[in-house]
Structures are given as structure tokens and as C-alpha cells.
Short mmCIF file of C-alpha atoms (C1' of nucleotides) and ligand atoms in Angstrom, two decimals:
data_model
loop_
_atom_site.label_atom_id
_atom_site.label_comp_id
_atom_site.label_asym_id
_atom_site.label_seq_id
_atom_site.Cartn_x
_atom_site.Cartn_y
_atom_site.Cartn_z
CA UNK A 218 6.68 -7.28 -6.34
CA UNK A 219 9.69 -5.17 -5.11
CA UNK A 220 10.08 -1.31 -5.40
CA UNK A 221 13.02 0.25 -6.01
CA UNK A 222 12.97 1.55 -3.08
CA UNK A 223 13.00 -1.10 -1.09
CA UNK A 224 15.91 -2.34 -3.49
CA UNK A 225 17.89 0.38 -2.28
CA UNK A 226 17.72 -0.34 1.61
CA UNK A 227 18.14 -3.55 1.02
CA UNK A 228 21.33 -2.80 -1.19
CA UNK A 229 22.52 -0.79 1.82
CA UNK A 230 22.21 -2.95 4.45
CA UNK A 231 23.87 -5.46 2.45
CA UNK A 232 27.26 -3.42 2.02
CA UNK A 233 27.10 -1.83 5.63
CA UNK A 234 27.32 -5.26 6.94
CA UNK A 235 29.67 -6.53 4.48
CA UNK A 236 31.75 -3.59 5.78
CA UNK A 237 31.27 -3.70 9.18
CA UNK A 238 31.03 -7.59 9.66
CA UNK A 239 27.83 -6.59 12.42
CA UNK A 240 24.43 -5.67 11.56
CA UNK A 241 23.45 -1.77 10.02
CA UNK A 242 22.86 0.99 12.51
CA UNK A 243 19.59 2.80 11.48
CA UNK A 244 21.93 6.14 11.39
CA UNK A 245 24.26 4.42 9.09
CA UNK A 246 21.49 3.34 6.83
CA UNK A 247 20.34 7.07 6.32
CA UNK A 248 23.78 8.37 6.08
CA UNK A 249 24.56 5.61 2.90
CA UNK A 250 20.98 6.57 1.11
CA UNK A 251 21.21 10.20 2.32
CA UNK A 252 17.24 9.94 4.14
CA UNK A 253 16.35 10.47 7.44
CA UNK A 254 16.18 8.25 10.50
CA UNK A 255 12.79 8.28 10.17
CA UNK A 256 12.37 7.30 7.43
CA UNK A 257 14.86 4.20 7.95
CA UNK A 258 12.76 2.64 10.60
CA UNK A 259 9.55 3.14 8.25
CA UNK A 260 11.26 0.86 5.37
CA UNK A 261 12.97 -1.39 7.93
CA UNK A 262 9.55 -2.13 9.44
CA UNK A 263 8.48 -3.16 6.14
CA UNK A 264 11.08 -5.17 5.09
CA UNK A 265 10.61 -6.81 8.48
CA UNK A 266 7.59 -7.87 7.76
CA UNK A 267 8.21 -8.99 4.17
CA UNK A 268 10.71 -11.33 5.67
CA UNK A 269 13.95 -9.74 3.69
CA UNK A 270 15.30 -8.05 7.45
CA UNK A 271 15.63 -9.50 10.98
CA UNK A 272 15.23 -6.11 13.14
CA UNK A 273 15.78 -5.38 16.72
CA UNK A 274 14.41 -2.11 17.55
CA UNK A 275 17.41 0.19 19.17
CA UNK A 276 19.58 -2.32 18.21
CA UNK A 277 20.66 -2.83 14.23
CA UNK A 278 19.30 -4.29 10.90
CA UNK A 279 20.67 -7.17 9.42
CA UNK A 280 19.27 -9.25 6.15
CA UNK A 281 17.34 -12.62 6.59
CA UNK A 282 18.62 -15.24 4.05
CA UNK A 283 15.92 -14.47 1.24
CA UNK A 284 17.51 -10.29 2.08
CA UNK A 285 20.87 -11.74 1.12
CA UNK A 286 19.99 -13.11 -1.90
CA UNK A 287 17.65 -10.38 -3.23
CA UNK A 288 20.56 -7.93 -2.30
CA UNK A 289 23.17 -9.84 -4.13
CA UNK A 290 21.61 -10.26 -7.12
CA UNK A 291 21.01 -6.51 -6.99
CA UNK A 292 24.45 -6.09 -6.85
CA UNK A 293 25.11 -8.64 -9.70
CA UNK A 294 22.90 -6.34 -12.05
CA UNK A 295 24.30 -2.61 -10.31
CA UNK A 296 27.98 -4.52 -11.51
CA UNK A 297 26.87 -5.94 -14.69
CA UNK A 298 25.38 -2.57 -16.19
CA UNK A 299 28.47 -1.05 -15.18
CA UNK A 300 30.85 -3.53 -16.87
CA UNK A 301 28.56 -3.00 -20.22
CA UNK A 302 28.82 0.98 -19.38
CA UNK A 303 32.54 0.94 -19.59
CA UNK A 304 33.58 -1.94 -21.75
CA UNK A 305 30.59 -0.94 -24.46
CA UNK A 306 29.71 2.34 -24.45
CA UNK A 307 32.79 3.74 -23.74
CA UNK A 308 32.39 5.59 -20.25
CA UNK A 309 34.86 6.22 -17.81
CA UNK A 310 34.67 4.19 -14.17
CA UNK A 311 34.44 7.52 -12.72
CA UNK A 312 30.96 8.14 -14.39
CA UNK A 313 28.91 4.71 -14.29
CA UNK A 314 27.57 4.09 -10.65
CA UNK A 315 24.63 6.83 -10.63
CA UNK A 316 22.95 4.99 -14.33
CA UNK A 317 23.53 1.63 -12.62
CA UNK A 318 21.82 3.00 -10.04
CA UNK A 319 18.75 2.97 -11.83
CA UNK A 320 19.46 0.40 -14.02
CA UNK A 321 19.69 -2.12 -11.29
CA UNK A 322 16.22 -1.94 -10.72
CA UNK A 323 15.29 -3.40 -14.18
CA UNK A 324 12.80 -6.03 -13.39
CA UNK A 325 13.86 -9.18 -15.26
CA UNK A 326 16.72 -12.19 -14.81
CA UNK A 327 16.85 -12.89 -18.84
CA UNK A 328 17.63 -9.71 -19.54
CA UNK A 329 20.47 -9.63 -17.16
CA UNK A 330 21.72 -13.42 -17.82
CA UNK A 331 21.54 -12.43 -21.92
CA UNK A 332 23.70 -8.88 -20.92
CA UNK A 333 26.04 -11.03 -19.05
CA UNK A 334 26.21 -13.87 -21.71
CA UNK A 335 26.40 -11.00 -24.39
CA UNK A 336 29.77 -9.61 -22.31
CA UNK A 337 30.92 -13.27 -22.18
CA UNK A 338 30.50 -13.67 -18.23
CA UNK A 339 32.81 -11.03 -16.76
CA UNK A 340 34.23 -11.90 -13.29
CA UNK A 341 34.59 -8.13 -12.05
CA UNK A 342 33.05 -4.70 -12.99
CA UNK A 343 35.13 -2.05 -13.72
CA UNK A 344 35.78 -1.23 -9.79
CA UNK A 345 37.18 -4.47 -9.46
CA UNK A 346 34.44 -5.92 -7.51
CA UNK A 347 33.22 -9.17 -8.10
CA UNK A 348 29.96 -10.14 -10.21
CA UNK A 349 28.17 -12.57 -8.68
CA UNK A 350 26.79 -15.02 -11.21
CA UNK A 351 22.83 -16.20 -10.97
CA UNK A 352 23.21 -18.19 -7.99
CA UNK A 353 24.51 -15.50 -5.95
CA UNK A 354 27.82 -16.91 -5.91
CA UNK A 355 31.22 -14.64 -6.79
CA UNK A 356 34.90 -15.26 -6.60
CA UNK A 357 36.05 -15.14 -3.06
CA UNK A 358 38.76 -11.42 -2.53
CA UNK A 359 41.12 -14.03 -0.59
CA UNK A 360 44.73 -12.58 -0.46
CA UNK A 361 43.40 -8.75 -1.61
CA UNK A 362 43.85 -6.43 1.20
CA UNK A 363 44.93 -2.86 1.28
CA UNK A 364 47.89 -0.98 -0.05
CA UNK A 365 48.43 0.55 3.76
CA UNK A 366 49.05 -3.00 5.28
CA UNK A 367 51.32 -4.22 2.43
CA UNK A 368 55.14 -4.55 3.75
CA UNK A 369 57.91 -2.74 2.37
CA UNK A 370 59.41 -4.56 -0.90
CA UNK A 371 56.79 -6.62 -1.64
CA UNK A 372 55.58 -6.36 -5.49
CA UNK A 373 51.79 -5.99 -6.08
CA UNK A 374 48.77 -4.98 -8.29
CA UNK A 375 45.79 -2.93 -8.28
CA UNK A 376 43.10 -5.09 -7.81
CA UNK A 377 40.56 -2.65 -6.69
CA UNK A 378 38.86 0.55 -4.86
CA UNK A 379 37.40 0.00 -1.48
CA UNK A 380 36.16 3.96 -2.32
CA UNK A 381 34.77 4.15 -5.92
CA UNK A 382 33.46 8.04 -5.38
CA UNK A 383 34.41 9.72 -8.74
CA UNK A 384 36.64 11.92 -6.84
CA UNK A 385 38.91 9.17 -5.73
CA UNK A 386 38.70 7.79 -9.07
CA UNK A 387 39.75 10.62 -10.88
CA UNK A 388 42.67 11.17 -8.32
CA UNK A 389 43.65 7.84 -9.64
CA UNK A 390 43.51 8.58 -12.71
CA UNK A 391 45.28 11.67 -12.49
CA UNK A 392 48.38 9.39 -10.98
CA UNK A 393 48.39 6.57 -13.19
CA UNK A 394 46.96 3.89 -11.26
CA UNK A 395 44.38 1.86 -12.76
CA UNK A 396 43.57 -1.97 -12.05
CA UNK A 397 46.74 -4.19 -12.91
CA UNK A 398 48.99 -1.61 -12.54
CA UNK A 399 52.15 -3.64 -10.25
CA UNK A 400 53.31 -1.56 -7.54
CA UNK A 401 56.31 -1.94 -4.68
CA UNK A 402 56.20 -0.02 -1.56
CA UNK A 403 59.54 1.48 -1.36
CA UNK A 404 59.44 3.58 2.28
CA UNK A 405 56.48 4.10 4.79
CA UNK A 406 56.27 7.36 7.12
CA UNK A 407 55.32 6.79 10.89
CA UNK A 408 54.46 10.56 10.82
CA UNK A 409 51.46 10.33 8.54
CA UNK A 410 51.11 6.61 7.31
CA UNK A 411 51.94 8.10 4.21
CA UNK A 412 53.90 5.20 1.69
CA UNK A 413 56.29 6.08 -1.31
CA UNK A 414 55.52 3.73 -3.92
CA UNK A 415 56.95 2.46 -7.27
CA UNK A 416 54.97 1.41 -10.57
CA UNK A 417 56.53 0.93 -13.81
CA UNK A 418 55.75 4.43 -14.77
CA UNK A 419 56.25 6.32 -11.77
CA UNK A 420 58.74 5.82 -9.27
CA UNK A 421 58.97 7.63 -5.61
CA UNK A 422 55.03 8.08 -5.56
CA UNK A 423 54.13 9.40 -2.69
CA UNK A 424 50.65 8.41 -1.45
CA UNK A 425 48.71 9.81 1.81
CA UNK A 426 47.07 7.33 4.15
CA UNK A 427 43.11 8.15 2.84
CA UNK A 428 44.48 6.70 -0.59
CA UNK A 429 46.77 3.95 0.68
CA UNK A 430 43.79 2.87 2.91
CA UNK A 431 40.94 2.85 -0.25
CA UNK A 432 43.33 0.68 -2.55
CA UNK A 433 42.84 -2.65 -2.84
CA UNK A 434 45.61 -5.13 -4.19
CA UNK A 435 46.94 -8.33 -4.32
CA UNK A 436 50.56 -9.70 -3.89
CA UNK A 437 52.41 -11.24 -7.11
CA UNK B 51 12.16 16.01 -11.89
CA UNK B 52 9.46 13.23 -13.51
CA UNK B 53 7.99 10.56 -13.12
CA UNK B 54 7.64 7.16 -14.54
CA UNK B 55 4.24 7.29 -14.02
CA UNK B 56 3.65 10.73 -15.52
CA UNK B 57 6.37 9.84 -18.48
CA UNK B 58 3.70 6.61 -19.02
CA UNK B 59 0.82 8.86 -19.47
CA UNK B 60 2.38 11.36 -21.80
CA UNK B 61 3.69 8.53 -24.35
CA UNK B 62 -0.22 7.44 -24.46
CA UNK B 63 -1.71 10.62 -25.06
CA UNK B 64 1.41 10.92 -27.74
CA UNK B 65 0.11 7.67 -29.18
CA UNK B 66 -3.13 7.87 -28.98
CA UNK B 67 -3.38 11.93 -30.83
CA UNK B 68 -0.94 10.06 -33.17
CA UNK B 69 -3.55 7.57 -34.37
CA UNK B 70 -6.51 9.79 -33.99
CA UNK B 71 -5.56 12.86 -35.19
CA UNK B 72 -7.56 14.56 -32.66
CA UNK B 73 -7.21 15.06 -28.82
CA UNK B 74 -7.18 11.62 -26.49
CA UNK B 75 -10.44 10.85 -23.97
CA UNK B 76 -10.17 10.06 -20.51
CA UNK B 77 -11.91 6.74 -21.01
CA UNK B 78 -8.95 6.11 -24.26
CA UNK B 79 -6.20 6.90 -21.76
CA UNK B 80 -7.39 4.68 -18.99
CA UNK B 81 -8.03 1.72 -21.48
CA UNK B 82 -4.24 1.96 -22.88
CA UNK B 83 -2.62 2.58 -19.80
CA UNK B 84 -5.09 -0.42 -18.12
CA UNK B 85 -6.28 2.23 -15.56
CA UNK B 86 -9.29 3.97 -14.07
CA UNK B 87 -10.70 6.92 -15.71
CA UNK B 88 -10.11 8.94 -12.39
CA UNK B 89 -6.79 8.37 -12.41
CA UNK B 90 -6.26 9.74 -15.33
CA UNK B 91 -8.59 12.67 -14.47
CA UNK B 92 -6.15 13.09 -11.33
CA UNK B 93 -3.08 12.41 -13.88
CA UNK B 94 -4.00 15.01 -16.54
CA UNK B 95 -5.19 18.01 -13.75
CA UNK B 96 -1.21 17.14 -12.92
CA UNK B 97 0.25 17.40 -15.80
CA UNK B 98 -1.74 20.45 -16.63
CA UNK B 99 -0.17 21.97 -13.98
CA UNK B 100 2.92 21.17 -15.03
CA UNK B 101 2.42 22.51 -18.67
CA UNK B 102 2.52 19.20 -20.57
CA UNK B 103 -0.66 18.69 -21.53
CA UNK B 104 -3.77 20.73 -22.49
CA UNK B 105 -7.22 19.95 -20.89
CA UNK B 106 -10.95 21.23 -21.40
CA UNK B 107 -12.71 19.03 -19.14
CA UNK B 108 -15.32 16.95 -20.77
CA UNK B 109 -13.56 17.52 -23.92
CA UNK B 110 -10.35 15.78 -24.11
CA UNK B 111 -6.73 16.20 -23.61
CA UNK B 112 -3.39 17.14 -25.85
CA UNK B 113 0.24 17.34 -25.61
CA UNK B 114 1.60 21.01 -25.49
CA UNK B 115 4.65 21.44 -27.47
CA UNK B 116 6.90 20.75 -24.21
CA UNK B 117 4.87 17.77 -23.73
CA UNK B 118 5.41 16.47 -27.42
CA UNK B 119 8.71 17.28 -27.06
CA UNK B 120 8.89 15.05 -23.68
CA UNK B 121 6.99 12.01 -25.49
CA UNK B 122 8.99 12.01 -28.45
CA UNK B 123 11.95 11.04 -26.25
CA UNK B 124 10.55 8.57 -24.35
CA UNK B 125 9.56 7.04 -27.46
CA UNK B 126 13.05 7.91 -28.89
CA UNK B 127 14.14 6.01 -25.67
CA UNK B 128 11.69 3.34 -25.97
CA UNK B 129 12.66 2.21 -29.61
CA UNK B 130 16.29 2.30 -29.07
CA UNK B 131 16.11 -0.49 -26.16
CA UNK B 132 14.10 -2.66 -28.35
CA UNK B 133 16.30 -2.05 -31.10
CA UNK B 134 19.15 -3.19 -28.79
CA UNK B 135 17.52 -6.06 -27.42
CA UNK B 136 16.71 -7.70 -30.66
CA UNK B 137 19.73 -6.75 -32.30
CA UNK B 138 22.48 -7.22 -29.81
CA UNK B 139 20.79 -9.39 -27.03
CA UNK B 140 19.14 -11.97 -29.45
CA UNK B 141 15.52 -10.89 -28.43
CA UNK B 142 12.77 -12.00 -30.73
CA UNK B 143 10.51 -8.83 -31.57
CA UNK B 144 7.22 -10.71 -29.72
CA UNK B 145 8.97 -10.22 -26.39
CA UNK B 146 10.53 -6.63 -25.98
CA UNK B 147 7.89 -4.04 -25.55
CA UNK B 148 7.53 -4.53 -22.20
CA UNK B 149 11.41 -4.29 -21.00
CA UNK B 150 11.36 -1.15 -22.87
CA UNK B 151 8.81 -0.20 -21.22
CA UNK B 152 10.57 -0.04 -18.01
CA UNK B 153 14.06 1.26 -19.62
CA UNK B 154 12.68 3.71 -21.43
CA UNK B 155 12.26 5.84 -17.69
CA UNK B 156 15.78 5.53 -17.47
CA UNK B 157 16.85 9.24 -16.96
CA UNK B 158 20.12 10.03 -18.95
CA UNK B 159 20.03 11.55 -22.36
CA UNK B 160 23.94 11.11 -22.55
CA UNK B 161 23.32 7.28 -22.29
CA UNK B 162 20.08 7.18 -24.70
CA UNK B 163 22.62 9.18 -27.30
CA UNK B 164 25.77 6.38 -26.67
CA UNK B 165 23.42 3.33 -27.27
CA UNK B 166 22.07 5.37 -30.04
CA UNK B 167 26.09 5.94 -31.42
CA UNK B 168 27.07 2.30 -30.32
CA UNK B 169 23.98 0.87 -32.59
CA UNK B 170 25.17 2.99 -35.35
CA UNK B 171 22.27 5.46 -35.14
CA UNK B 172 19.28 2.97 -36.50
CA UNK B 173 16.69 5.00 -38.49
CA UNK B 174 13.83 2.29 -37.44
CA UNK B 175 13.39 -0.23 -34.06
CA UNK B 176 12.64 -4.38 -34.76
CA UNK B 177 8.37 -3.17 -35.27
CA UNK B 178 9.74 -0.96 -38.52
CA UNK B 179 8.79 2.59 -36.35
CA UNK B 180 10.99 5.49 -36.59
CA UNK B 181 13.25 6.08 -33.89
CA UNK B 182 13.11 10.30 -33.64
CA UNK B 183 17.04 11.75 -32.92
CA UNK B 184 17.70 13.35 -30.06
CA UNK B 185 15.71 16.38 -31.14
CA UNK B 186 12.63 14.96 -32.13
CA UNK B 187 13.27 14.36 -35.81
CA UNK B 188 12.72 10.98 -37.47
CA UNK B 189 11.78 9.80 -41.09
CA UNK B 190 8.61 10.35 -42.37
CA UNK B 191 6.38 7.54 -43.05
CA UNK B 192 5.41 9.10 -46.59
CA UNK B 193 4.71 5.90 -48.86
CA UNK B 194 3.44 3.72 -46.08
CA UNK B 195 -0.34 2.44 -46.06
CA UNK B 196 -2.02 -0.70 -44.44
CA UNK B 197 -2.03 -3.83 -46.73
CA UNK B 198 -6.00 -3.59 -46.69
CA UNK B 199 -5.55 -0.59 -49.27
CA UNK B 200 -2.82 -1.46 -51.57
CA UNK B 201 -4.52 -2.24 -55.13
CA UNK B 202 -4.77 -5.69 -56.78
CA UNK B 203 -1.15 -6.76 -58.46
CA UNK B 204 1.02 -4.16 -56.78
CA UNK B 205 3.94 -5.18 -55.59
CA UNK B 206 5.18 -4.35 -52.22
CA UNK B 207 7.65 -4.93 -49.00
CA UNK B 208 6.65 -5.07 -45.56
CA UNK B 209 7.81 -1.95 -43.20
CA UNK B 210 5.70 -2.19 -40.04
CA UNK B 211 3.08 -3.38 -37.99
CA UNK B 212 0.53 -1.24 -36.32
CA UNK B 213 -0.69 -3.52 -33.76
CA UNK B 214 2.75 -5.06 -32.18
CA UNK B 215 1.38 -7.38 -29.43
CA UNK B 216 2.88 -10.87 -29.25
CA UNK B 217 0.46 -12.66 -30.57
CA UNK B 218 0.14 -10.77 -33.58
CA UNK B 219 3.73 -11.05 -34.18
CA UNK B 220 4.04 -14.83 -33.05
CA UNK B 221 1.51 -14.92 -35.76
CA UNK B 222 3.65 -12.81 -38.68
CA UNK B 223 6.14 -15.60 -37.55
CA UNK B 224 4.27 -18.41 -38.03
CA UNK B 225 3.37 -17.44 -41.06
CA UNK B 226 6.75 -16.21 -42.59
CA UNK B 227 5.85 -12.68 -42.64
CA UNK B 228 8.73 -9.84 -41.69
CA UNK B 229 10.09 -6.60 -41.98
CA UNK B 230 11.27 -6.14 -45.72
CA UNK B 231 8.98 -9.44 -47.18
CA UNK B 232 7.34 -8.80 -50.50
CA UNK B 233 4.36 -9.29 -51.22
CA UNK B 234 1.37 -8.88 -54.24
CA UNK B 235 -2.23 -9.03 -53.19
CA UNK B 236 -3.73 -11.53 -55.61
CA UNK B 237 -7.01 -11.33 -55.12
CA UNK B 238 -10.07 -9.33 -52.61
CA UNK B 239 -12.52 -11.18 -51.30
CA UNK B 240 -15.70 -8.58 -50.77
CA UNK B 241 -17.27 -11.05 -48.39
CA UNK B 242 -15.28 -10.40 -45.59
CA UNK B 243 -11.94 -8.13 -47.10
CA UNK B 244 -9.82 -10.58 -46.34
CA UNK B 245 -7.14 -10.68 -48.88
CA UNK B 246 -5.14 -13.04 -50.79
CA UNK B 247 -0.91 -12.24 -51.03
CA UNK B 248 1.71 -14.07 -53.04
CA UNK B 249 5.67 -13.88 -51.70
CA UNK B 250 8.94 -15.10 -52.99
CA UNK B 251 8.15 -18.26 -50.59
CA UNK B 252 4.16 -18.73 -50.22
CA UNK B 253 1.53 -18.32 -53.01
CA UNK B 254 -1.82 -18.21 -51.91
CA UNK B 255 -1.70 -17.14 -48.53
CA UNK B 256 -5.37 -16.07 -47.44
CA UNK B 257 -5.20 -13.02 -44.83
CA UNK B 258 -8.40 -11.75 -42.92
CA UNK B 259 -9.07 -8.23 -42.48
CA UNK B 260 -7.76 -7.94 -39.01
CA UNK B 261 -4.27 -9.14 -40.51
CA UNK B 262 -4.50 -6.69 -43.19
CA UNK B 263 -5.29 -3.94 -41.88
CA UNK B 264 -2.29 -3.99 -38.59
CA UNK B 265 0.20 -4.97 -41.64
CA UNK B 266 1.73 -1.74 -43.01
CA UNK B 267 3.72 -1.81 -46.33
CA UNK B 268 5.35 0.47 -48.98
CA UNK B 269 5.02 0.07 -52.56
CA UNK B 270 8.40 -0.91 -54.26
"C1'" DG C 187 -37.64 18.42 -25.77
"C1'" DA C 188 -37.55 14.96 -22.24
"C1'" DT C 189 -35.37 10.77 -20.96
"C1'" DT C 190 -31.62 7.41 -20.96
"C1'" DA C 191 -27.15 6.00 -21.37
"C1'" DT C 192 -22.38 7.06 -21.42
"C1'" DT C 193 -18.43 9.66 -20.19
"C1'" DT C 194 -16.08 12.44 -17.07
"C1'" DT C 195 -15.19 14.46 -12.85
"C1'" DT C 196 -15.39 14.75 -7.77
"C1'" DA C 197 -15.29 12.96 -3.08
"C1'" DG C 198 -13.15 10.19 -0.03
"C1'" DA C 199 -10.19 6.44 1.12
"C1'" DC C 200 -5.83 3.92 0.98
"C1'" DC C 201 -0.68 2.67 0.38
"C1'" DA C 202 4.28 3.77 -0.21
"C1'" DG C 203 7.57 6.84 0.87
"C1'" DT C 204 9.28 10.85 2.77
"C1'" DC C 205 9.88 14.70 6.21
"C1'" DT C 206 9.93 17.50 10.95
"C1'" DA C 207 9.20 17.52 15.71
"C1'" DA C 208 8.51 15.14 19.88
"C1'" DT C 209 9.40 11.10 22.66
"C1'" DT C 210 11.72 7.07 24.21
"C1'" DT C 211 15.70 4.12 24.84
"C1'" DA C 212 20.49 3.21 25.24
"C1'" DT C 213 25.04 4.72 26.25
"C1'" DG C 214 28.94 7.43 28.29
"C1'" DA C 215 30.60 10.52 31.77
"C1'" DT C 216 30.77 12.12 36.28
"C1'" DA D 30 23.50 5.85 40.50
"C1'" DT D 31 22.46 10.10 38.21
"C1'" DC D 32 22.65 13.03 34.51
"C1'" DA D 33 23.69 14.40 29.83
"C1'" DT D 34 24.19 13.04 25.07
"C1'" DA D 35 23.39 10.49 21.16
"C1'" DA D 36 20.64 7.20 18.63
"C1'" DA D 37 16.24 5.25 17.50
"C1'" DT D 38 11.42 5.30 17.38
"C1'" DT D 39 6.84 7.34 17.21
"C1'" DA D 40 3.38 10.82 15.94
"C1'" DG D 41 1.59 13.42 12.57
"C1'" DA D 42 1.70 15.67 8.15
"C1'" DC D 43 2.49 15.77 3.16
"C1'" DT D 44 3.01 14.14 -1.97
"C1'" DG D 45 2.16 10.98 -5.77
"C1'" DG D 46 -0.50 7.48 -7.35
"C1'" DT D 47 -4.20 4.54 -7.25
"C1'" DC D 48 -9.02 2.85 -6.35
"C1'" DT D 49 -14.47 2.70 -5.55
"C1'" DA D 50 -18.68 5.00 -5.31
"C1'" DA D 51 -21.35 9.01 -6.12
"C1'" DA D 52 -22.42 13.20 -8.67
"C1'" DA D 53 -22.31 16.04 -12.79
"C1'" DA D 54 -22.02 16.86 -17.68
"C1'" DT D 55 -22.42 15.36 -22.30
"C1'" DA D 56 -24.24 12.49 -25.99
"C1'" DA D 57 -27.76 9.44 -27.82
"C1'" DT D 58 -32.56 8.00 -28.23
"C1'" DC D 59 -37.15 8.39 -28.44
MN1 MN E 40 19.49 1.99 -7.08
MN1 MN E 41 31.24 -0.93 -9.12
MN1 MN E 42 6.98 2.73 -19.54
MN1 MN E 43 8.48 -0.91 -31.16
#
DNA sequence: GATTATTTTTAGACCAGTCTAATTTATGAT
DNA sequence: ATCATAAATTAGACTGGTCTAAAAATAATC
């Protein structure tokens, strides 16, 4: 039996090191689930000893195989709710993470394989991110990487957020941008790594680097 | 802020002054919720505190009006799920009290009133109970009375059941008893009040008392 | 009315999870 | 290599929730 709790560390290791390629810092831990250092080093001794965390003290945390695979299928069910959220009842992507925060913790596969069957096995949530299906497994991100590093000319889409904070969201939203929408970088500044961009809609879009840097796309 | 814990204990005081009429007993509390009676002792002093409940020790406990108010939505919360599960996710009615009983905590009225909207407001869940709006309001059961009591020859339709554990409703299945059947008691046996019912697809069906009396139905 | 039996409450312990404050370890600068 | 700083851990306290065992109050029986 799992708390939710524990769901949550585990959750947060798993995208700290997904991030960061190297294990969690116990600093970065408490920053991401807004607790104390403290109390990091509590949970992480438990989870050590439950077998879901490999742990060495001063060092970082980083999830044991059986972590992994709790954590991703908590992800699977965080994404899931959020796809139903948005496709079903009509909310906004701004507005669904903090209910799939709770609903996540819903103890039960069927219900999440029927929800998934029901919503005819969606590939992505509403952030773009991947669902991974029951085994853990989720389409590979190959060739996404972010608008900042995308060379002048080249036509691409919005294929996700690497920040999906409501306020970067609605910023989006406020601009037009949305997933699919094809973009060209027309010019890039040295000054600020600021890029003018072009979509359909919108031409000579000029985008700072914090936004360039949190959008994910994809070359055509 | 509450709990799921505390929101557990006011839905079974809700329930059981609901079937009682009167106040619920320690002893009642811990048997429905499967816990100790001092836990519950340690539960209610809580929620005394916290003006949800009223308590003379010894005596028994009651909902305030705040706490009525709070237990009505769970339920409201409750019913809705199961409605949804059975009627969108293809769940049987044997096997969704107890994943309600976890997303029924789920804190967000705006979601509880969405999945209400989405559902097209439902006026009962899959067990024929009322599912109160989002102020408390829901039909009145005026009409309704357990199959032990209707008269010999009357005609009537299935609405509820008051016990809605699995096996009673694996046995309603089995037997090719649901929501909306009709049925006319034939005949009363004195011996042990089991009763004999007549539908559109079985004559003759013998039910004992224990049936009868957790079947509720309406006269047509 | 006195005695049992039952129900309820209290006392005391434990676990999960959190916090603050103090201590230890590692790291970066001089 | 020493010292200062930052990061991590430990110590100790607190809340919510649960339990067992013991005590107190009520209800039932004679
Ligand atoms: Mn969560
Ligand atoms: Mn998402
Ligand atoms: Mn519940
Ligand atoms: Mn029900």
C-alpha cells in the first residue's frame, strides 16, 4: 500500500532526473513539492527502505527500477485525467494539473485502462507530453527540441511546453500559439536571445528567450 | 481544509441518522466505518471542535447543519462517480462503491458540477438514490417502500436497493431483477415472509425476507 | 436496589508526515 | 591547507489517525 504522499516524491524524483539526466538533490526535491529539507530526507529514508529509491546520503536520490515504474505509471494517470479534463469536460490546459494532482492518486489500474480505452488511447495529454500506456512504455520525443535552438528558416510546430505553469500557458494563449500551430524563425537577436517568429496568423512575433527556451517543437 | 478521513466519518453519521431517524452510536460508527470505537470517540471530540457534529457523550452523535450540509456533498460527490462509472466507463453496479469511495474526497466543487453538466445532470446514481444538486436538494423518495410491505396484487417497478453490497446485487443479477423491473407480489408466505413476485419475464419467483425487505419499489 | 453486561470514554502507545533548530558533511574561495 | 558557505542530515516536537487495554458510565437482569 502506497500513500499519496509517497506518490508525490516519487513523482518528483522521477521528473528531476528526467530533467537533469543525474540523480535529485534533496534541495531540489523540496523546492519541486514546496517542503522542507527535512522533511525530504524523512520520505527518502523510507522509500529507501521500501526499495522504490537508491540513496546516498550527501549525495542525491535516484529511483530503483520498481521507483521507475511506480513513477511512470503515476504519470500515465496525472496525463490521462488531464486529457479527459480537457477533451471531456471542457477545461482549459491552463487549469487541469492541480485536479490531476489528486486524481493521480486514485488507487486502481481498471479504472485508468477503462478511462483510457473510453478516450480511445490518447498518445499525449493536453501539454503535449506523452502517456505512457500500461507497460510503462510512451512514444520516444526524438527530433522535439526547443524553439531557442531551431535555425533560422526552418518551418516547425508546437509540439509542446517544457513549462506548463498556467502563467506560461495563458501567455500562450494570449499569442496564439497552441500545439500544431507551424512556426518559422525569421531573425534571432545576439543581444537577448530573443527570436522573431512567423505562424500563419501572426507574422514578426517577437518572443523573449524564457519563452523560446519553454517551447517545445518539432521540424516539418 | 478536510480530511478524507474526517469527510468518511461525516457521510456515516449522515447515513446512519438517515436510516435511524435518531442520533448515530459510537459502537454504529465504528461498525460502518470497520473501526474501533475509540477512534471514533477521538474522531467525533474532532469534529466537535470543528462544528460538524453534535456530541453528548454516552448519548450519541449528530450532524449540525454545516455538517449535513458537508455530507450531502460528499454523497452528492459519491453518486455522481458511480453514476459515471456505470454509465460512461461500462462499470457493472456490483463493483463501484468502493472507487467512489476514494473519488468522492476529491476536492473541487467546479469539477463535481462539470461531471454533473457532462452527465446531463442525472436525478438518481446506478443503486436508484438521489443524487442532491449542488446545494443539497434532491428528489424526494415520497412513494417508495420496501417490497416486504407492498399489498398482495399491486403492481409495481423497482427504484432502489437499500443494501447495495455486491453480493446482493450479483444476486438481483442473477435473478433478472433491476432498476425499473415490474413486479406483482403473488402470494405471502406467513411462515417465514418470504414473498412470491410475478414479472414480464419470471412467474413464480420465491423471494425470502432478507430479499424483500433491501428491495425498494414504487407503486405504478 | 444490587449486580452484571454492554457501551463509551480515557490513557498511553505507535506510525506517517511535517516543521524548526542544531549539527554534520561537502564544496568553493582564499 | 584553512576557513567560510551552502547543502544535507539529525534531533526533537507536533498533528492526525489509529490501536489495545483499562476505567467509567449506562443499560439490562435478577
Ligand atoms: Mn499528486
Ligand atoms: Mn500535463
Ligand atoms: Mn470515502
Ligand atoms: Mn450508490
Amino acid at each position: 500500500m502506497r500513500t499519496s504522499a509517497e506518490e508525490n516524491y516519487l513523482k518528483a524524483i522521477f521528473s528531476l532526473a528526467e530533467q537533469s539526466g543525474k540523480g535529485a538533490s534533496t534541495t531540489a526535491i523540496a523546492a519541486h513539492l514546496r517542503t522542507k529539507a527535512s522533511s525530504v530526507t524523512d520520505m527518502v529514508k523510507r522509500l529507501n527502505e521500501k526499495g522504490l529509491v537508491d540513496h546516498r546520503p550527501y549525495y542525491g536520490v535516484s529511483l530503483t527500477d520498481t521507483g521507475t515504474q511506480v513513477a511512470t505509471l503515476i504519470v500515465r494517470k496525472h496525463r490521462l485525467w488531464e486529457t479527459f479534463l480537457v477533451n471531456h469536460l471542457n477545461y482549459r490546459w491552463d487549469e487541469v494539473h492541480d485536479l490531476a494532482e489528486q486524481l493521480e492518486h486514485i488507487d486502481s489500474d481498471e479504472l485508468h485502462d477503462r478511462l483510457d480505452k473510453f478516450m480511445d488511447h490518447p498518445k499525449f495529454d493536453p501539454h503535449g507530453d506523452p502517456i505512457p500506456d500500461r507497460e510503462g512504455r510512451m512514444v520516444d520525443m526524438a527530433g522535439a527540441q526547443p524553439l531557442s535552438e531551431v535555425a533560422k528558416d526552418t518551418l516547425v510546430h508546437i509540439v509542446g511546453v517544457k513549462d506548463s505553469s498556467p502563467a506560461f500557458l495563458k501567455l500562450l494563449d494570449g499569442l496564439g500559439l497552441k500545439l500544431g500551430t507551424q512556426l518559422t524563425v525569421n531573425r534571432r537577436f545576439e543581444y537577448d536571445n530573443s527570436v522573431e517568429v512567423s505562424s500563419r496568423f501572426r507574422s514578426g512575433l517577437l518572443l523573449n528567450e524564457q519563452v523560446s527556451l519553454n517551447l517545445t517543437v518539432k521540424a516539418l
